[in-house]
């Protein structure tokens, strides 16, 4: 399928280009030391990812450890409550450790193993990426340093405990506001100092090349499985595919399976409390082009051009930018990006729990909320939702702030 001059038949061969660009978005805007490290990873990745041994090992791990393939569930009661459109969910909440993040963490840690690295390094905000990477590190017997702002360490005690139980070293970052931005800087600095023995493992389709490419590749299993399963269940393609977008890894995973199909694709960003800067994290809807964390994309900026403060009820979605490939697909118009707010999300959280017996992560509930709205507009047809994770981590927060509905 050719869309605005881009042929999606050959899309994955051509995007990103050799320098890591999706059109004008992406690249590797880092200092010369890190640039060297990125080139080493790029070269190793392109060799290793094609080796039979690597592919066979990743397949075995997905089946034996992660519990893949995850199923697709037909959300019959929820669909009937809305109208005629049939809603389906790809159940990444059933992936081991409860979300899609383990898909790229196992890939990144396996790459580390093949490259002979001893340690994996990462930052974490809410702790979800830290837990997934600590899980992968434990599986492979790698050391694991997770950089986390002191403020986040206090807020996310259960995830800090999980990381420690899994054997990770949680490094407290006390600079600046002591949250995600400072944790990213500290983790990159530590990595630059020790890149011979370690590898940086990013948490989404973000950061300098080759990370947006690698993470997309590792997540693409979600789209490959989902397309096959959906065709098997219904005999046709879904009319629409919907996923929430923080950095954009779960979305790229499922979208990649349908980009070359006559399927409408929707990325859902968090509108939070409303459209004022600081009240949301809808970077593609309200942001402008800019460079942060080593890549060019569309981002929310403050009056000084720095990454703006962002908010979402879902801590996994409150990032002031999105992966460069989303910026590209947005500019092309191949994927439509839209928003739902906190209220709509919490409503969807309870509806999916009550009508289907599935408690979603609040991140994933954004996709469910949007699919419910879209179903009303469409009238007939089918929608496939990527249910990126389970909601156990969110239950206390929801009850405390919204009560039982
Ligand atoms: C981290 C997280 C997200 C957001 O990350 P993406 O890279 O945008 O997918 C979404 N859902 C869950 C359950 C998460 O843990």
XYZ file of C-alpha atoms and ligand atoms in Angstrom:
420
model
C 0.000 0.000 0.000
C 1.386 3.399 -1.006
C 0.422 6.239 1.290
C 1.509 9.841 0.654
C 4.509 8.652 -1.346
C 5.637 5.989 1.171
C 5.375 2.358 0.050
C 4.407 0.249 3.057
C 5.223 -2.951 1.190
C 8.936 -2.124 1.623
C 8.570 0.230 4.582
C 10.591 -1.742 7.142
C 13.565 -1.979 4.765
C 13.606 1.772 4.138
C 12.664 3.210 7.524
C 14.643 4.183 9.423
C 17.489 4.980 7.005
C 21.132 4.153 7.817
C 21.476 7.189 10.080
C 18.306 6.276 11.948
C 15.929 8.778 10.346
C 12.228 8.340 9.684
C 11.921 11.271 7.290
C 13.310 14.153 9.321
C 12.638 12.515 12.686
C 15.033 10.303 14.660
C 18.825 10.316 14.295
C 21.441 10.148 17.051
C 22.120 13.559 18.597
C 24.662 12.571 21.251
C 28.235 13.475 22.193
C 31.112 11.769 20.306
C 31.732 9.250 23.110
C 28.126 8.034 23.114
C 28.025 8.192 19.330
C 30.801 5.606 19.294
C 28.837 3.407 21.685
C 25.676 3.747 19.550
C 27.599 2.747 16.436
C 28.942 -0.308 18.221
C 25.418 -1.362 19.220
C 24.068 -0.679 15.710
C 26.738 -2.802 14.085
C 26.339 -5.647 16.564
C 22.556 -5.547 16.296
C 22.507 -5.770 12.505
C 24.783 -8.811 12.579
C 23.335 -10.608 15.594
C 19.639 -10.083 14.867
C 19.998 -12.012 11.615
C 21.815 -15.000 13.158
C 19.861 -18.234 13.418
C 21.058 -18.747 16.967
C 19.732 -15.388 18.155
C 16.376 -15.815 16.428
C 15.931 -19.373 17.721
C 16.841 -18.348 21.262
C 14.425 -15.398 21.250
C 11.634 -17.660 19.942
C 12.278 -20.237 22.657
C 12.298 -17.578 25.393
C 9.047 -16.070 24.140
C 7.297 -19.423 24.281
C 8.866 -20.948 27.408
C 9.398 -17.934 29.650
C 7.114 -15.134 28.494
C 4.082 -17.272 27.693
C 3.717 -16.120 24.091
C 1.686 -16.008 21.976
C -0.671 -13.966 24.132
C -4.304 -14.467 23.096
C -6.843 -12.113 21.555
C -10.092 -11.865 23.514
C -13.429 -10.914 21.951
C -14.928 -8.280 24.284
C -18.495 -9.371 23.669
C -20.328 -7.873 26.616
C -18.582 -4.518 26.296
C -19.252 -4.473 22.535
C -22.957 -5.219 23.021
C -23.274 -2.516 25.663
C -22.054 0.064 23.134
C -23.716 -1.081 19.894
C -22.843 -3.222 16.885
C -19.086 -2.737 16.538
C -17.139 -5.745 17.823
C -14.221 -4.959 20.123
C -11.229 -7.287 20.511
C -8.202 -7.043 22.826
C -4.667 -8.294 22.223
C -3.784 -9.482 25.719
C -0.300 -8.123 26.462
C -1.475 -8.015 30.088
C -0.924 -11.796 29.982
C 2.696 -11.470 28.866
C 4.998 -12.477 31.777
C 5.437 -9.621 34.292
C 2.121 -8.140 33.166
C 2.877 -5.876 30.217
C 4.385 -5.596 26.747
C 7.628 -4.064 28.072
C 9.229 -7.471 28.625
C 9.123 -8.043 24.834
C 11.867 -5.498 24.191
C 13.686 -6.023 27.492
C 14.238 -9.732 26.729
C 15.462 -8.780 23.246
C 17.809 -6.092 24.552
C 19.195 -8.342 27.300
C 19.698 -11.220 24.858
C 21.610 -8.820 22.605
C 23.738 -7.830 25.628
C 24.490 -11.507 26.225
C 25.463 -12.086 22.583
C 27.692 -8.979 22.680
C 29.469 -10.340 25.756
C 28.324 -7.508 28.048
C 28.181 -8.066 31.789
C 25.738 -5.352 32.779
C 22.529 -3.662 31.603
C 21.862 -0.014 32.499
C 18.603 1.919 32.289
C 16.578 4.738 33.723
C 13.073 4.363 35.047
C 10.327 6.821 35.992
C 7.356 4.969 37.408
C 9.470 1.826 37.663
C 7.728 -0.324 35.030
C 10.703 -0.370 32.684
C 13.041 -0.972 35.617
C 11.024 -4.010 36.710
C 10.879 -5.464 33.174
C 14.615 -5.007 32.683
C 15.413 -6.415 36.136
C 13.329 -9.467 35.179
C 15.314 -9.923 31.958
C 18.643 -9.393 33.750
C 17.762 -12.016 36.356
C 16.845 -14.479 33.595
C 20.178 -14.004 31.806
C 22.369 -13.574 34.894
C 23.388 -10.009 34.004
C 24.121 -7.212 36.445
C 21.460 -4.525 36.343
C 21.788 -0.857 37.354
C 18.526 1.095 37.325
C 18.761 4.887 37.728
C 15.763 6.427 39.421
C 15.031 9.912 40.778
C 14.824 10.129 44.578
C 11.280 11.534 44.318
C 10.173 8.615 42.143
C 11.821 6.107 44.501
C 9.573 7.383 47.315
C 6.445 7.393 45.124
C 6.936 3.958 43.557
C 7.860 1.816 46.556
C 6.304 -1.464 45.266
C 8.250 -1.304 41.993
C 11.466 -0.445 43.855
C 10.887 -3.527 46.026
C 10.284 -5.675 42.912
C 13.517 -4.506 41.299
C 15.481 -5.229 44.473
C 13.946 -8.684 44.899
C 14.909 -9.422 41.295
C 18.494 -8.528 42.171
C 18.784 -5.128 40.468
C 20.824 -2.279 41.882
C 18.541 0.783 42.197
C 20.716 3.916 41.946
C 19.160 6.972 43.592
C 19.511 10.202 41.558
C 19.452 13.350 43.690
C 20.135 16.046 41.075
C 17.572 18.677 39.993
C 13.921 17.731 40.359
C 14.983 14.130 41.145
C 12.637 12.536 38.595
C 12.824 10.915 35.154
C 14.779 13.587 33.272
C 17.641 13.538 35.797
C 17.539 9.733 35.865
C 17.992 9.633 32.057
C 20.987 11.986 32.259
C 22.608 10.015 35.099
C 22.068 6.667 33.375
C 23.530 7.899 30.082
C 26.527 9.375 31.922
C 27.170 6.076 33.724
C 26.861 4.208 30.455
C 29.284 6.537 28.619
C 31.852 5.754 31.296
C 31.525 1.994 31.068
C 30.206 1.107 27.631
C 32.793 -1.605 27.105
C 31.255 -3.780 29.824
C 27.660 -2.629 29.717
C 24.766 -1.814 27.435
C 22.043 0.790 27.759
C 18.522 -0.611 27.484
C 15.945 1.990 26.627
C 12.318 1.615 27.718
C 10.444 2.548 24.549
C 10.853 3.437 20.837
C 12.854 6.469 21.959
C 16.398 7.735 22.275
C 19.205 7.844 19.739
C 19.457 5.411 16.800
C 19.427 2.363 16.901
C 17.017 2.176 19.875
C 13.779 3.212 18.119
C 14.528 0.596 15.450
C 15.542 -2.179 17.869
C 12.627 -1.699 20.224
C 10.177 -1.648 17.296
C 11.681 -4.875 15.967
C 11.414 -6.609 19.340
C 7.823 -5.392 19.816
C 6.729 -6.314 16.287
C 5.921 -9.836 17.518
C 2.721 -8.309 18.958
C 1.551 -7.172 15.510
C 2.627 -10.368 13.761
C 0.724 -12.538 16.251
C -2.289 -10.240 16.369
C -2.779 -10.114 12.574
C -2.618 -13.908 12.309
C -4.880 -14.499 15.297
C -7.470 -11.950 14.217
C -7.651 -13.429 10.700
C -7.988 -16.885 12.247
C -10.815 -15.807 14.561
C -12.868 -13.700 12.151
C -11.614 -14.515 8.634
C -10.876 -10.857 7.981
C -8.806 -7.894 9.077
C -10.031 -5.532 11.791
C -11.424 -2.223 10.497
C -9.407 -0.319 13.074
C -6.458 -0.886 15.404
C -6.059 1.231 18.561
C -3.161 1.571 21.036
C -2.087 4.066 23.696
C 1.075 6.102 23.076
C 3.535 7.123 25.777
C 6.928 6.709 24.157
C 5.104 4.475 21.708
C 6.523 0.944 21.998
C 3.321 -1.062 22.481
C 1.710 0.997 19.719
C 4.576 0.400 17.251
C 4.415 -3.290 18.135
C 0.808 -3.747 17.075
C 0.774 -1.043 14.345
C 3.713 -2.653 12.535
C 1.528 -5.678 11.742
C -1.116 -3.569 9.953
C 0.689 -0.618 8.298
C 0.501 -2.263 4.862
C -3.186 -3.199 5.245
C -6.397 -1.261 4.537
C -6.883 -0.763 8.279
C -7.412 2.555 10.097
C -4.804 2.951 12.813
C -5.195 5.151 15.893
C -2.627 6.197 18.505
C -4.141 7.518 21.734
C -2.365 10.145 23.811
C -3.317 11.232 27.338
C -5.238 14.520 27.554
C -5.025 14.284 31.361
C -6.893 17.160 33.033
C -7.227 19.188 29.817
C -5.433 20.981 26.966
C -3.426 23.539 29.029
C 0.358 22.957 28.989
C 1.286 20.996 32.108
C -2.107 19.260 32.345
C -1.538 16.589 29.682
C 1.151 14.624 27.824
C -0.305 14.767 24.296
C 2.961 15.622 22.549
C 1.906 14.769 18.994
C -1.319 16.764 19.254
C 0.086 19.880 20.912
C 3.868 19.679 20.470
C 6.397 21.048 17.974
C 9.567 19.672 16.394
C 12.616 19.520 18.653
C 15.536 17.456 19.909
C 15.617 15.798 23.332
C 17.251 12.689 24.823
C 19.308 12.209 21.646
C 16.608 12.201 18.936
C 14.550 14.604 16.822
C 10.784 14.291 17.220
C 7.687 16.271 18.160
C 7.744 17.426 21.753
C 6.080 19.625 24.353
C 8.320 22.571 25.256
C 8.227 25.224 27.965
C 8.890 28.923 27.267
C 12.666 28.255 27.216
C 12.386 25.479 24.634
C 13.151 22.819 27.256
C 10.985 19.675 27.675
C 7.792 20.895 29.381
C 6.341 19.421 32.565
C 3.678 16.875 31.646
C 0.882 15.075 33.458
C -1.223 11.965 32.975
C -3.222 9.782 35.338
C -1.132 6.974 33.770
C 2.476 7.316 34.884
C 3.638 5.253 31.893
C 2.283 7.862 29.476
C 3.660 11.076 30.994
C 6.593 11.691 28.664
C 6.985 15.067 26.871
C 7.650 13.512 23.455
C 6.979 10.351 21.450
C 9.204 8.082 19.397
C 10.405 9.533 16.077
C 8.547 6.907 14.061
C 5.241 8.127 15.531
C 6.135 11.708 14.576
C 6.779 10.406 11.039
C 3.562 8.352 10.776
C 1.656 11.333 12.187
C 3.102 13.756 9.613
C 2.386 11.211 6.840
C -1.169 10.764 8.061
C -0.880 6.948 8.031
C -1.711 6.809 11.738
C -4.240 9.167 13.322
C -3.296 10.431 16.768
C -6.039 11.552 19.098
C -6.628 11.978 22.834
C -8.801 10.855 25.736
C -8.817 12.504 29.156
C -8.490 11.078 32.684
C -12.270 10.872 33.229
C -12.929 8.861 30.060
C -9.998 6.613 30.942
C -11.196 5.813 34.457
C -14.681 5.114 33.096
C -13.160 2.628 30.608
C -11.009 1.097 33.389
C -14.159 0.181 35.338
C -16.218 -0.836 32.277
C -13.587 -3.332 31.071
C -13.177 -4.688 34.612
C -16.926 -5.051 35.233
C -18.022 -6.336 31.828
C -15.077 -8.495 30.806
C -13.246 -9.473 34.005
C -10.071 -7.782 32.811
C -8.504 -5.080 35.000
C -6.397 -3.016 32.585
C -3.370 -0.850 33.295
C -4.487 2.813 33.305
C -2.226 3.293 30.275
C -4.117 0.588 28.369
C -7.470 1.964 29.572
C -6.739 5.024 27.376
C -6.896 2.767 24.311
C -10.075 1.097 25.575
C -11.713 4.506 26.186
C -10.869 5.667 22.677
C -12.088 2.416 21.095
C -15.408 2.817 22.934
C -15.845 6.310 21.447
C -14.742 5.158 18.000
C -17.194 2.230 18.120
C -20.088 4.665 18.543
C -18.896 6.730 15.575
C -18.302 3.719 13.313
C -21.655 2.038 13.882
C -20.536 -1.278 12.366
C -17.265 -3.204 11.968
C -14.493 -4.304 14.322
C -11.767 -2.704 16.434
C -8.641 -4.410 17.753
C -7.239 -2.815 20.927
C -3.715 -3.415 22.185
C -4.226 -4.094 25.888
C -0.640 -3.221 26.815
C -0.717 -4.261 30.479
C -2.639 -5.347 33.556
C -3.913 -2.995 36.218
C -2.711 -4.571 39.466
C -0.176 -1.760 39.848
C -2.967 0.853 39.586
C -5.692 -0.516 41.845
C -4.714 1.295 45.057
C -4.366 4.587 43.189
C -7.737 4.249 41.457
C -9.615 3.373 44.643
C -7.956 6.161 46.616
C -8.636 8.831 43.978
C -11.863 7.699 42.297
C -13.497 5.210 44.681
C -15.346 2.144 43.446
C -17.705 2.929 40.579
C 5.064 1.770 29.909
C 3.712 1.401 29.530
C 3.034 2.023 28.450
C 3.626 3.166 27.680
O 4.777 2.875 26.972
P 4.796 2.752 25.392
O 6.243 2.724 25.055
O 4.097 3.960 24.834
O 4.089 1.512 25.025
C 1.779 1.562 28.099
N 1.182 0.574 28.785
C 1.775 -0.037 29.822
C 1.048 -1.129 30.523
C 3.061 0.354 30.237
O 3.643 -0.257 31.276
